[in-house]
XYZ file of C-alpha atoms in Angstrom:
676
model
C 67.086 24.339 -54.317
C 63.642 22.852 -54.622
C 60.533 24.908 -54.058
C 59.006 22.285 -51.885
C 60.213 21.212 -48.456
C 59.534 17.884 -46.934
C 56.705 18.124 -44.333
C 56.931 16.333 -41.059
C 54.284 13.636 -40.529
C 51.471 14.615 -38.135
C 51.586 12.815 -34.838
C 48.847 10.160 -34.653
C 46.638 9.597 -31.601
C 48.289 7.341 -29.100
C 47.200 3.740 -29.443
C 45.318 2.172 -26.591
C 47.644 0.541 -24.113
C 47.159 -3.176 -24.564
C 48.311 -3.752 -20.977
C 45.268 -1.969 -19.572
C 42.901 -4.080 -21.652
C 44.772 -7.168 -20.760
C 44.555 -6.343 -17.054
C 40.804 -5.815 -17.382
C 40.374 -9.174 -19.174
C 42.425 -10.903 -16.522
C 40.341 -9.243 -13.805
C 37.113 -10.429 -15.492
C 38.413 -13.991 -15.690
C 39.703 -13.959 -12.111
C 36.600 -12.424 -10.480
C 33.624 -14.585 -9.549
C 30.835 -13.165 -11.718
C 27.438 -14.375 -12.955
C 27.663 -15.498 -16.593
C 25.501 -12.628 -17.911
C 27.684 -10.081 -16.098
C 30.866 -11.615 -17.435
C 29.464 -11.358 -21.048
C 28.633 -7.695 -20.520
C 32.088 -6.934 -19.122
C 33.820 -8.689 -21.984
C 31.643 -6.900 -24.502
C 32.461 -3.556 -22.899
C 36.218 -4.341 -23.097
C 35.877 -5.151 -26.780
C 34.332 -1.732 -27.327
C 37.158 -0.085 -25.448
C 39.734 -1.801 -27.636
C 38.151 -0.207 -30.724
C 37.864 3.175 -29.079
C 40.291 6.158 -29.126
C 41.493 6.660 -25.520
C 41.313 10.438 -25.931
C 37.496 10.515 -26.132
C 35.551 10.946 -22.930
C 33.576 7.762 -23.399
C 36.812 5.731 -23.010
C 37.293 6.798 -19.401
C 33.628 6.243 -18.683
C 33.863 2.743 -20.124
C 36.900 1.895 -18.004
C 35.109 3.162 -14.874
C 32.030 1.122 -15.743
C 33.953 -2.139 -16.122
C 35.908 -1.522 -12.905
C 32.655 -0.853 -11.087
C 31.134 -4.092 -12.448
C 34.145 -5.998 -11.129
C 33.986 -4.351 -7.671
C 30.372 -5.252 -6.937
C 29.676 -8.258 -4.603
C 27.720 -10.275 -7.130
C 28.484 -13.630 -5.488
C 30.229 -12.568 -2.295
C 28.328 -13.252 0.946
C 29.228 -13.190 4.629
C 28.645 -16.236 6.802
C 25.610 -15.938 9.122
C 25.852 -16.800 12.802
C 22.992 -19.337 13.170
C 23.065 -19.492 16.992
C 19.708 -18.316 18.253
C 20.959 -18.098 21.838
C 23.683 -15.721 20.669
C 21.075 -13.572 18.951
C 18.950 -13.422 22.067
C 21.985 -12.570 24.171
C 22.926 -9.646 21.886
C 19.416 -8.213 21.886
C 19.176 -8.404 25.647
C 22.635 -6.972 26.183
C 22.106 -3.963 23.892
C 18.473 -3.181 24.775
C 16.478 -3.120 27.986
C 12.745 -3.651 27.764
C 11.060 -3.917 24.349
C 10.137 -7.503 25.143
C 7.480 -7.823 22.476
C 9.767 -6.270 19.874
C 12.653 -8.600 20.656
C 10.328 -11.567 20.685
C 9.100 -10.795 17.171
C 12.673 -10.201 15.919
C 13.751 -13.527 17.372
C 10.847 -15.290 15.645
C 11.966 -13.722 12.384
C 15.533 -14.797 12.887
C 14.478 -18.292 13.995
C 12.634 -18.875 10.725
C 15.770 -17.843 8.802
C 18.001 -20.019 10.941
C 15.713 -23.057 10.424
C 15.904 -22.609 6.651
C 19.707 -22.593 6.745
C 20.033 -25.530 9.106
C 17.559 -27.833 7.233
C 19.485 -30.539 5.337
C 18.699 -30.621 1.665
C 17.848 -33.870 -0.185
C 19.096 -34.735 -3.610
C 17.817 -37.698 -5.725
C 20.245 -39.279 -8.279
C 18.495 -41.326 -11.000
C 20.550 -43.430 -13.475
C 20.263 -46.993 -14.812
C 24.036 -47.488 -14.791
C 25.304 -48.461 -11.353
C 28.793 -46.984 -11.734
C 27.543 -43.674 -13.071
C 24.905 -43.464 -10.361
C 27.338 -44.178 -7.595
C 29.880 -41.658 -8.887
C 27.300 -38.877 -9.075
C 25.904 -39.770 -5.611
C 29.411 -39.743 -4.151
C 30.250 -36.332 -5.662
C 26.988 -34.733 -4.638
C 27.251 -36.195 -1.128
C 30.244 -33.902 -0.429
C 27.717 -30.981 -0.236
C 26.504 -32.054 3.290
C 23.099 -33.047 1.939
C 21.091 -36.316 2.039
C 21.499 -38.291 -1.173
C 18.965 -40.827 -2.438
C 19.319 -43.047 -5.537
C 17.017 -44.729 -8.021
C 17.722 -46.940 -11.079
C 14.880 -45.569 -13.260
C 12.180 -42.975 -13.390
C 9.456 -45.110 -11.859
C 11.580 -45.715 -8.722
C 12.207 -41.996 -8.581
C 8.500 -41.313 -8.662
C 7.885 -43.771 -5.864
C 10.501 -42.000 -3.707
C 9.021 -38.567 -4.507
C 5.603 -39.767 -3.341
C 7.047 -40.423 0.123
C 9.953 -38.016 0.533
C 10.479 -34.317 -0.084
C 13.355 -33.829 -2.582
C 14.971 -30.457 -3.307
C 16.945 -31.439 -6.428
C 16.927 -34.394 -8.893
C 19.892 -35.429 -11.075
C 18.591 -37.778 -13.736
C 19.815 -39.604 -16.849
C 17.814 -38.976 -20.028
C 17.568 -42.537 -21.502
C 16.125 -45.022 -19.015
C 13.712 -47.962 -18.886
C 10.037 -47.584 -17.818
C 10.025 -43.794 -17.323
C 12.778 -41.822 -19.031
C 14.253 -38.405 -18.007
C 11.800 -36.319 -19.965
C 8.828 -38.282 -18.593
C 10.134 -37.827 -15.089
C 10.583 -34.115 -15.748
C 6.983 -33.724 -16.898
C 5.642 -35.486 -13.808
C 7.902 -33.471 -11.456
C 6.828 -30.154 -13.029
C 3.176 -31.133 -12.603
C 3.226 -32.586 -9.096
C 6.355 -31.195 -7.399
C 6.958 -27.808 -9.022
C 9.389 -26.622 -6.293
C 11.791 -29.500 -7.031
C 14.579 -28.572 -9.483
C 15.790 -31.171 -12.045
C 19.094 -31.576 -13.853
C 19.202 -33.676 -17.045
C 22.446 -35.710 -17.629
C 22.821 -37.690 -20.834
C 25.340 -39.201 -23.221
C 23.024 -38.477 -26.120
C 23.422 -34.709 -25.916
C 21.930 -32.901 -28.909
C 20.740 -29.350 -29.318
C 17.118 -30.557 -29.836
C 17.266 -32.678 -26.635
C 18.746 -29.742 -24.667
C 16.147 -27.222 -25.956
C 13.273 -29.652 -25.307
C 14.429 -30.350 -21.790
C 14.890 -26.703 -20.882
C 11.602 -25.746 -22.464
C 9.878 -28.347 -20.303
C 11.393 -26.901 -17.145
C 14.751 -28.449 -16.484
C 17.092 -26.344 -14.446
C 20.269 -27.516 -16.279
C 21.362 -29.841 -19.104
C 24.783 -31.537 -18.677
C 26.366 -33.829 -21.280
C 28.305 -37.044 -20.693
C 31.179 -37.799 -20.092
C 30.212 -35.828 -16.956
C 32.559 -33.499 -15.169
C 31.702 -34.238 -11.542
C 33.027 -30.885 -10.310
C 30.633 -29.075 -12.630
C 27.745 -31.276 -11.456
C 28.555 -30.590 -7.801
C 28.772 -26.808 -8.374
C 25.514 -26.877 -10.301
C 23.704 -28.767 -7.532
C 25.259 -26.506 -4.859
C 24.024 -23.435 -6.709
C 20.474 -24.771 -6.836
C 20.478 -25.740 -3.158
C 21.874 -22.366 -2.152
C 19.175 -20.567 -4.076
C 16.414 -22.700 -2.502
C 17.850 -22.040 0.996
C 18.073 -18.348 0.294
C 14.590 -18.214 -1.091
C 13.274 -19.913 2.074
C 15.108 -17.542 4.403
C 13.996 -14.304 2.675
C 10.467 -15.339 1.852
C 9.099 -13.670 4.949
C 7.799 -10.088 4.954
C 10.022 -7.027 5.284
C 10.076 -5.776 8.869
C 8.953 -2.197 9.472
C 9.739 -0.726 12.855
C 7.255 2.016 13.729
C 6.961 4.197 16.777
C 7.925 7.544 18.419
C 11.437 8.935 17.964
C 14.074 7.776 20.406
C 12.549 4.344 21.154
C 15.377 2.253 19.670
C 14.207 1.414 16.170
C 17.577 2.038 14.465
C 19.623 0.436 17.241
C 17.533 -2.719 17.166
C 18.293 -3.023 13.467
C 22.029 -2.687 14.232
C 21.634 -5.370 16.901
C 20.002 -7.780 14.379
C 23.082 -7.323 12.166
C 25.349 -7.968 15.179
C 23.318 -11.072 16.154
C 23.682 -12.521 12.678
C 27.280 -11.157 12.336
C 26.300 -9.440 9.095
C 27.418 -6.041 7.925
C 24.999 -3.173 8.664
C 24.000 -0.410 6.260
C 21.747 2.540 7.225
C 20.280 4.769 4.541
C 18.056 7.658 5.523
C 15.233 8.346 3.118
C 14.051 11.572 4.781
C 13.457 14.225 2.175
C 14.560 12.044 -0.766
C 12.573 13.281 -3.827
C 14.473 11.886 -6.796
C 14.000 8.234 -7.651
C 17.432 8.327 -9.413
C 18.978 8.470 -5.965
C 17.818 4.884 -5.445
C 17.870 3.602 -9.044
C 20.833 5.545 -10.426
C 21.269 7.417 -13.732
C 21.717 6.008 -17.178
C 25.262 6.296 -18.511
C 24.183 8.636 -21.288
C 23.894 11.373 -18.626
C 26.884 13.550 -17.666
C 28.118 12.581 -14.215
C 26.001 9.413 -14.190
C 26.423 7.153 -11.206
C 24.769 4.130 -9.584
C 21.967 4.525 -7.076
C 22.413 4.531 -3.322
C 21.299 0.921 -3.030
C 23.996 -0.479 -5.289
C 26.614 2.056 -4.110
C 26.112 1.037 -0.457
C 26.376 -2.664 -1.359
C 29.569 -1.855 -3.261
C 30.984 -0.170 -0.145
C 30.217 -2.994 2.236
C 31.551 -5.636 -0.087
C 28.928 -8.339 0.464
C 25.488 -9.048 -1.066
C 23.717 -10.036 2.185
C 23.993 -7.202 4.703
C 21.281 -5.992 7.006
C 20.031 -2.853 5.080
C 18.030 -0.334 7.123
C 15.945 2.176 5.218
C 15.410 4.826 7.863
C 12.561 7.391 8.014
C 10.692 5.744 5.153
C 7.526 7.723 6.005
C 9.295 10.999 5.253
C 10.190 10.208 1.637
C 9.232 13.020 -0.797
C 7.732 13.177 -4.233
C 8.007 15.746 -7.080
C 8.449 16.076 -10.841
C 11.673 13.984 -10.712
C 9.729 10.904 -9.863
C 8.365 9.015 -6.889
C 11.011 7.204 -4.844
C 8.289 5.209 -3.054
C 7.503 3.402 -6.320
C 11.152 2.262 -6.551
C 10.801 0.874 -2.998
C 7.962 -1.335 -4.229
C 10.492 -3.202 -6.281
C 13.333 -3.092 -3.740
C 11.220 -4.456 -0.856
C 9.252 -7.077 -2.764
C 11.024 -10.497 -2.508
C 9.366 -11.488 -5.814
C 10.833 -8.534 -7.677
C 14.096 -7.654 -5.994
C 15.847 -10.772 -7.363
C 16.162 -8.756 -10.631
C 16.558 -5.163 -9.344
C 17.623 -2.988 -12.271
C 19.897 -0.061 -11.487
C 19.944 2.299 -14.501
C 23.697 2.842 -14.311
C 24.490 -0.910 -14.178
C 21.784 -1.824 -16.751
C 22.151 -5.405 -15.494
C 19.769 -6.993 -12.948
C 21.272 -7.266 -9.472
C 19.947 -9.899 -7.027
C 18.864 -8.132 -3.786
C 17.095 -11.232 -2.400
C 19.935 -12.024 -0.016
C 19.725 -8.582 1.611
C 17.744 -8.377 4.849
C 15.772 -5.123 4.540
C 14.441 -3.414 7.623
C 12.507 -0.114 7.468
C 11.641 2.456 10.151
C 8.823 5.014 10.302
C 7.204 7.283 12.802
C 3.774 7.479 11.134
C 2.824 4.482 9.060
C -0.241 6.315 7.733
C 2.028 8.491 5.582
C 3.102 5.480 3.438
C 1.280 4.457 0.245
C -0.993 1.465 0.742
C 0.844 -0.902 -1.667
C 4.098 -0.252 0.143
C 2.574 -0.941 3.548
C 1.267 -4.262 2.207
C 4.833 -5.452 1.518
C 5.924 -4.971 5.115
C 5.086 -6.376 8.540
C 4.702 -3.683 11.141
C 6.411 -4.093 14.504
C 5.260 -1.194 16.802
C 7.718 0.349 19.215
C 5.883 1.703 22.238
C 7.191 4.251 24.680
C 9.303 3.351 27.730
C 7.871 3.294 31.209
C 9.433 5.446 33.919
C 11.003 2.388 35.478
C 12.546 1.327 32.199
C 13.843 4.845 31.589
C 15.354 4.995 35.082
C 17.106 1.654 34.632
C 18.444 2.537 31.153
C 19.519 5.932 32.322
C 21.491 4.495 35.283
C 22.923 1.409 33.623
C 23.510 2.528 30.023
C 23.131 6.262 29.282
C 24.925 7.698 32.333
C 28.076 5.494 31.987
C 28.143 6.295 28.254
C 27.966 10.066 28.865
C 30.603 9.901 31.682
C 32.978 8.080 29.296
C 32.285 10.704 26.606
C 33.337 13.398 29.109
C 36.622 11.637 29.696
C 36.013 9.850 33.035
C 35.508 6.265 34.117
C 31.899 5.280 34.944
C 32.792 4.869 38.596
C 34.106 8.478 38.774
C 30.644 10.009 38.295
C 27.545 8.114 39.362
C 23.864 9.095 39.624
C 21.486 8.188 42.443
C 18.005 6.806 41.514
C 16.505 9.946 43.060
C 18.580 12.178 40.814
C 17.553 10.129 37.737
C 13.870 10.404 38.800
C 14.243 14.165 38.984
C 15.638 14.235 35.473
C 12.720 12.106 34.271
C 9.894 13.997 35.906
C 11.096 17.595 35.889
C 13.410 17.932 32.877
C 12.322 15.449 30.191
C 9.200 14.431 28.377
C 8.494 12.116 25.423
C 8.322 8.467 24.621
C 11.957 7.891 23.792
C 15.303 8.404 25.486
C 16.922 11.160 23.488
C 15.890 13.987 25.793
C 17.054 12.013 28.830
C 20.384 11.257 27.183
C 20.767 14.940 26.325
C 20.055 16.096 29.889
C 22.431 13.519 31.357
C 25.113 14.735 28.979
C 24.457 18.309 30.107
C 24.940 17.353 33.751
C 28.176 15.504 32.956
C 29.599 18.472 31.001
C 28.755 20.889 33.800
C 30.348 18.609 36.388
C 33.470 18.288 34.209
C 33.787 22.071 34.163
C 33.453 22.227 37.917
C 36.110 19.483 38.314
C 38.540 21.330 36.072
C 37.924 24.563 38.052
C 38.734 22.682 41.266
C 35.223 23.233 42.646
C 34.566 19.454 42.911
C 36.705 16.326 42.696
C 36.148 12.752 41.624
C 34.756 10.319 42.580
C 31.422 12.086 43.138
C 27.789 11.048 43.294
C 25.124 13.198 41.654
C 22.215 13.838 44.082
C 18.758 15.283 43.470
C 19.829 18.722 44.740
C 22.747 18.677 42.240
C 20.333 18.326 39.343
C 18.501 21.535 40.283
C 21.817 23.345 40.914
C 23.230 22.303 37.532
C 20.232 22.452 35.229
C 18.344 25.315 36.822
C 14.589 25.681 37.074
C 12.587 22.546 36.109
C 11.212 22.532 32.608
C 8.108 20.509 33.331
C 5.690 20.148 36.318
C 2.812 17.881 37.233
C 0.253 19.948 35.291
C -2.769 17.849 36.142
C -1.912 17.359 39.840
C -1.393 21.084 40.524
C -4.330 22.488 38.513
C -7.497 23.518 40.336
C -10.911 22.174 39.275
C -12.763 24.572 36.984
C -16.223 24.296 35.476
C -15.963 23.701 31.752
C -12.309 22.584 31.656
C -11.378 18.877 31.453
C -8.189 16.866 30.908
C -7.774 14.568 27.864
C -5.259 11.995 26.794
C -4.068 12.027 23.183
C -1.465 10.308 21.023
C 0.904 11.699 18.420
C 3.911 10.471 16.475
C 6.141 11.668 19.431
C 4.174 9.651 22.065
C 1.388 10.350 24.452
C 0.316 13.793 25.750
C -2.306 15.408 27.975
C -4.431 18.314 26.738
C -6.842 20.633 28.478
C -10.115 21.291 26.696
C -11.761 24.612 27.639
C -15.341 25.562 27.019
C -17.243 28.826 27.470
C -20.905 29.856 27.151
C -22.073 33.323 26.092
C -25.216 35.038 24.776
C -25.711 34.393 21.121
C -27.804 32.759 18.417
C -26.921 29.052 18.822
C -23.448 28.822 17.262
C -20.702 26.299 18.017
C -17.252 28.003 17.842
C -14.176 25.785 17.537
C -10.575 27.127 17.913
C -7.175 25.633 18.416
C -6.125 24.535 14.890
C -8.485 21.550 14.970
C -8.951 18.915 12.220
C -12.225 17.701 10.839
C -12.489 14.678 13.140
C -12.194 16.907 16.261
C -14.800 19.282 14.915
C -17.177 16.370 14.225
C -16.564 15.082 17.826
C -17.533 18.476 19.295
C -20.646 18.628 17.118
C -21.601 15.059 18.206
C -21.086 15.990 21.870
C -23.315 19.028 21.545
C -26.048 17.106 19.711
C -25.946 14.324 22.292
C -26.329 16.768 25.169
C -29.153 18.627 23.472
C -31.044 15.353 22.969
C -30.344 14.137 26.563
C -30.451 17.389 28.421
C -32.906 16.157 31.042
C -30.646 13.220 31.855
C -27.882 15.543 33.064
C -30.105 18.241 34.583
C -29.412 20.750 31.782
C -31.974 23.323 30.524
C -33.280 21.939 27.234
C -33.281 25.405 25.631
C -29.712 26.232 26.544
C -28.533 26.426 22.921
C -31.235 28.607 21.528
C -29.902 31.911 22.971
C -26.315 30.933 23.646
C -23.115 30.383 21.732
C -20.789 27.581 22.816
C -17.019 28.036 22.387
C -14.699 24.984 22.524
C -11.019 25.725 22.615
C -7.942 23.513 22.822
C -4.779 25.550 23.721
C -1.573 25.525 21.709
C -3.337 26.831 18.618
C -0.088 26.795 16.547
C -0.067 22.981 16.696
C -2.482 21.108 14.415
C -4.671 18.609 16.216
C -6.918 15.861 14.990
C -8.091 12.391 15.861
C -10.926 10.431 17.513
C -9.657 10.368 21.126
C -11.083 13.644 22.413
C -14.817 13.067 21.949
C -15.582 11.946 25.540
C -13.301 14.718 26.877
C -15.232 17.430 24.985
C -18.556 15.999 26.035
C -17.496 15.989 29.711
C -16.245 19.620 29.415
C -19.699 20.673 28.007
C -21.553 18.869 30.798
C -19.296 20.582 33.380
C -19.934 23.979 31.756
C -23.694 23.630 31.449
C -24.241 22.130 34.914
C -21.778 24.370 36.666
C -20.027 21.380 38.281
C -16.217 21.806 38.347
C -14.237 19.040 36.625
C -11.336 17.322 38.335
C -8.084 18.213 36.578
C -6.341 15.097 37.860
C -8.871 12.864 36.041
C -8.076 12.336 32.342
C -10.300 10.819 29.644
C -9.827 9.292 26.221
C -12.360 7.755 23.856
C -14.808 8.510 21.133
C -18.556 8.111 21.532
C -21.683 7.927 19.445
C -24.917 9.967 19.438
C -26.457 7.321 21.634
C -23.723 7.778 24.267
C -21.772 4.503 23.627
C -18.037 4.892 24.156
C -15.860 3.455 21.357
C -12.391 1.995 21.727
C -9.260 3.966 20.767
C -5.554 3.148 20.206
C -2.286 4.273 21.782
C -3.338 3.358 25.337
C 0.174 2.558 26.575
C 1.473 5.971 25.554
C -1.546 7.767 26.921
C -1.444 6.116 30.308
C 2.254 6.763 30.725
C 1.776 10.406 29.706
C -0.988 10.622 32.365
C 1.495 9.281 34.916
C 4.114 11.871 34.033
C 1.522 14.685 34.266
C 0.415 13.663 37.750
C -3.028 12.330 36.689
C -4.690 10.305 39.450
C -7.387 8.499 37.425
C -7.573 7.629 33.749
C -10.980 6.885 32.247
C -10.768 4.514 29.302
C -13.305 2.739 26.995
C -14.622 -0.544 28.368
C -13.808 -2.229 25.033
C -10.124 -1.473 25.626
C -10.029 -3.383 28.948
C -8.640 -6.683 27.579
C -5.882 -4.767 25.678
C -4.996 -2.812 28.733
C -4.897 -5.848 31.024
C -2.502 -7.591 28.665
C 0.128 -4.884 29.149
C 3.059 -4.915 31.606
C 2.212 -4.568 35.256
C 4.077 -1.288 35.505
C 1.830 0.212 32.799
C -1.348 -1.174 34.371
C -0.391 0.327 37.727
C 0.852 3.662 36.444
C -2.424 5.369 37.359
C -5.814 4.259 38.588
C -7.966 3.013 35.774
C -11.749 3.253 35.232
C -13.361 1.563 32.196
C -16.689 2.967 31.009
C -19.106 1.934 28.266
C -21.272 5.071 28.186
C -20.990 8.754 29.127
C -23.110 8.551 32.213
C -20.655 6.207 33.909
C -17.933 8.831 33.741
C -19.880 11.852 35.045
C -19.509 11.160 38.806
C -15.821 10.271 38.481
C -14.998 13.530 36.683
C -17.358 16.167 38.028
C -17.434 17.554 41.551
C -20.661 18.726 43.199
C -21.847 22.191 42.207
C -20.474 24.673 44.688
C -22.899 26.457 46.975
C -23.483 30.094 46.178
C -21.648 32.436 48.499
C -23.889 34.271 50.990
């Protein structure tokens, strides 16, 4: 027997399955892809063919190619270009918001006009048959086709008519194709030009493309390729026209319909809708993706959402853009500069893809509560559309016609089974809800419906039933809010002010006190620097004009003045409380009680001039809800106030003042007589 035994051959690594590579290649050929993407996919497949399937990179490469093929590079949905339909959708899904809907319709109208405008193509060739064939082929694109027999005729036409695309022969009499190209680039730079020639050489092609030609096609000409090339140019020009406008940014208090308006825009255009919340996003890789060298790399949220929806022209809402974060992992807001800029997002680079993706067809809409939180360069790329708060009449109508039926259906009943009277809805609005939006009202209506459902199941009530005012109190208990201003008694040194915040308008009470001291001004209530400056300005104004208001000129030498705004746990700042603080000090120092049902807003100068402020609509409606009888506003805000809806103008009585003295008699009562 031999000393050596025959060893079995070691099993070799399994060879790559050629069928999988073949399927990928077939998919690449069958899928409509831009040429640069097709080259990358084919190159990736070639790497996979040389790679051992057992290594981890093999599976990553397969996933990458499949992801490339799944993206909607050239897949778009067809827009509904009926403006009447868009207006009908907006009116049907939203009540009120007339200015917002008007601006959205203007935006849509400009896009629709760009799509409906017929393009013009000029065909230039000195051979009649060739010229007629090209004109006939291009004419199938539903565009206007003009013809010229040489470059000079083409220039004469260009001088009189706007042309989107020129198809020209290279060798012609008088002015040849290159001469025409140079003139077009100099005088009509927006017009694209395609060179067609039977003398095709590399030098000619390079020269033409270097001078600005869009394409270079050799003869004999494939008319299908020509038609596709012209169609691609016209589509790009139409798309560039429709997305050239600014990005819309909806700003306003919560619950005013910003997100739902964006969804309605998508419904009006019959586009797909994507909503991406940016609140708390701190890592820029969430938007731009990770490079494939990282473990667990994936595409960013922008590309991933487009992959899910399957088209490259959805309505993409970036919600809560003002609450985006920033830390050591990068600044997501800087990525938004590229995403939201029409000049840059045509070549948006996701790190995972590592291929530019064209976002120019996407209609981006952003929402924010406080625009001041956004970086300046990002604000410059967007057009702000403010969403103001709803009036009581609008809330009542929306509650009765939209919110109540929706909540009744959510409880399991038909809308006619449970109905609300207008009085019951008014009770919900005035005694159980506050705020600029509709969320609190929707929540309270839902609470009423759920409690009624329980009573119906317990056989205490039966449908159909009508909810009355007394039912609201019985179901929801003690009212949460009251008419603070209307029920408060006049007190010397206490006045009512109107302020604005990101959640809408509010009323505040400013309290002042005087005590023995050494001339200090004490400020409490978690106040910002602007409010502190307003109080100091008010005090200095009164010290310099003490005689005008009947105040002892030496009141501050042996006294301390304390100004307090309640709710000290809430930070407060802004220029709206200057006149209110000044009136509270006048009331304190003269002993004249201030009317609590008279509210003020406005800043003023050391000379007593009242300056204009913003947020008047929200402030006036907040005054109405609090039971304020008279609102005192700056005279320089009169035109703005008079341009508002009649319901807002008539919400409370208005008094416009240009200086402090004009407001004194309206706010202060006579000094009470001392008791005997």
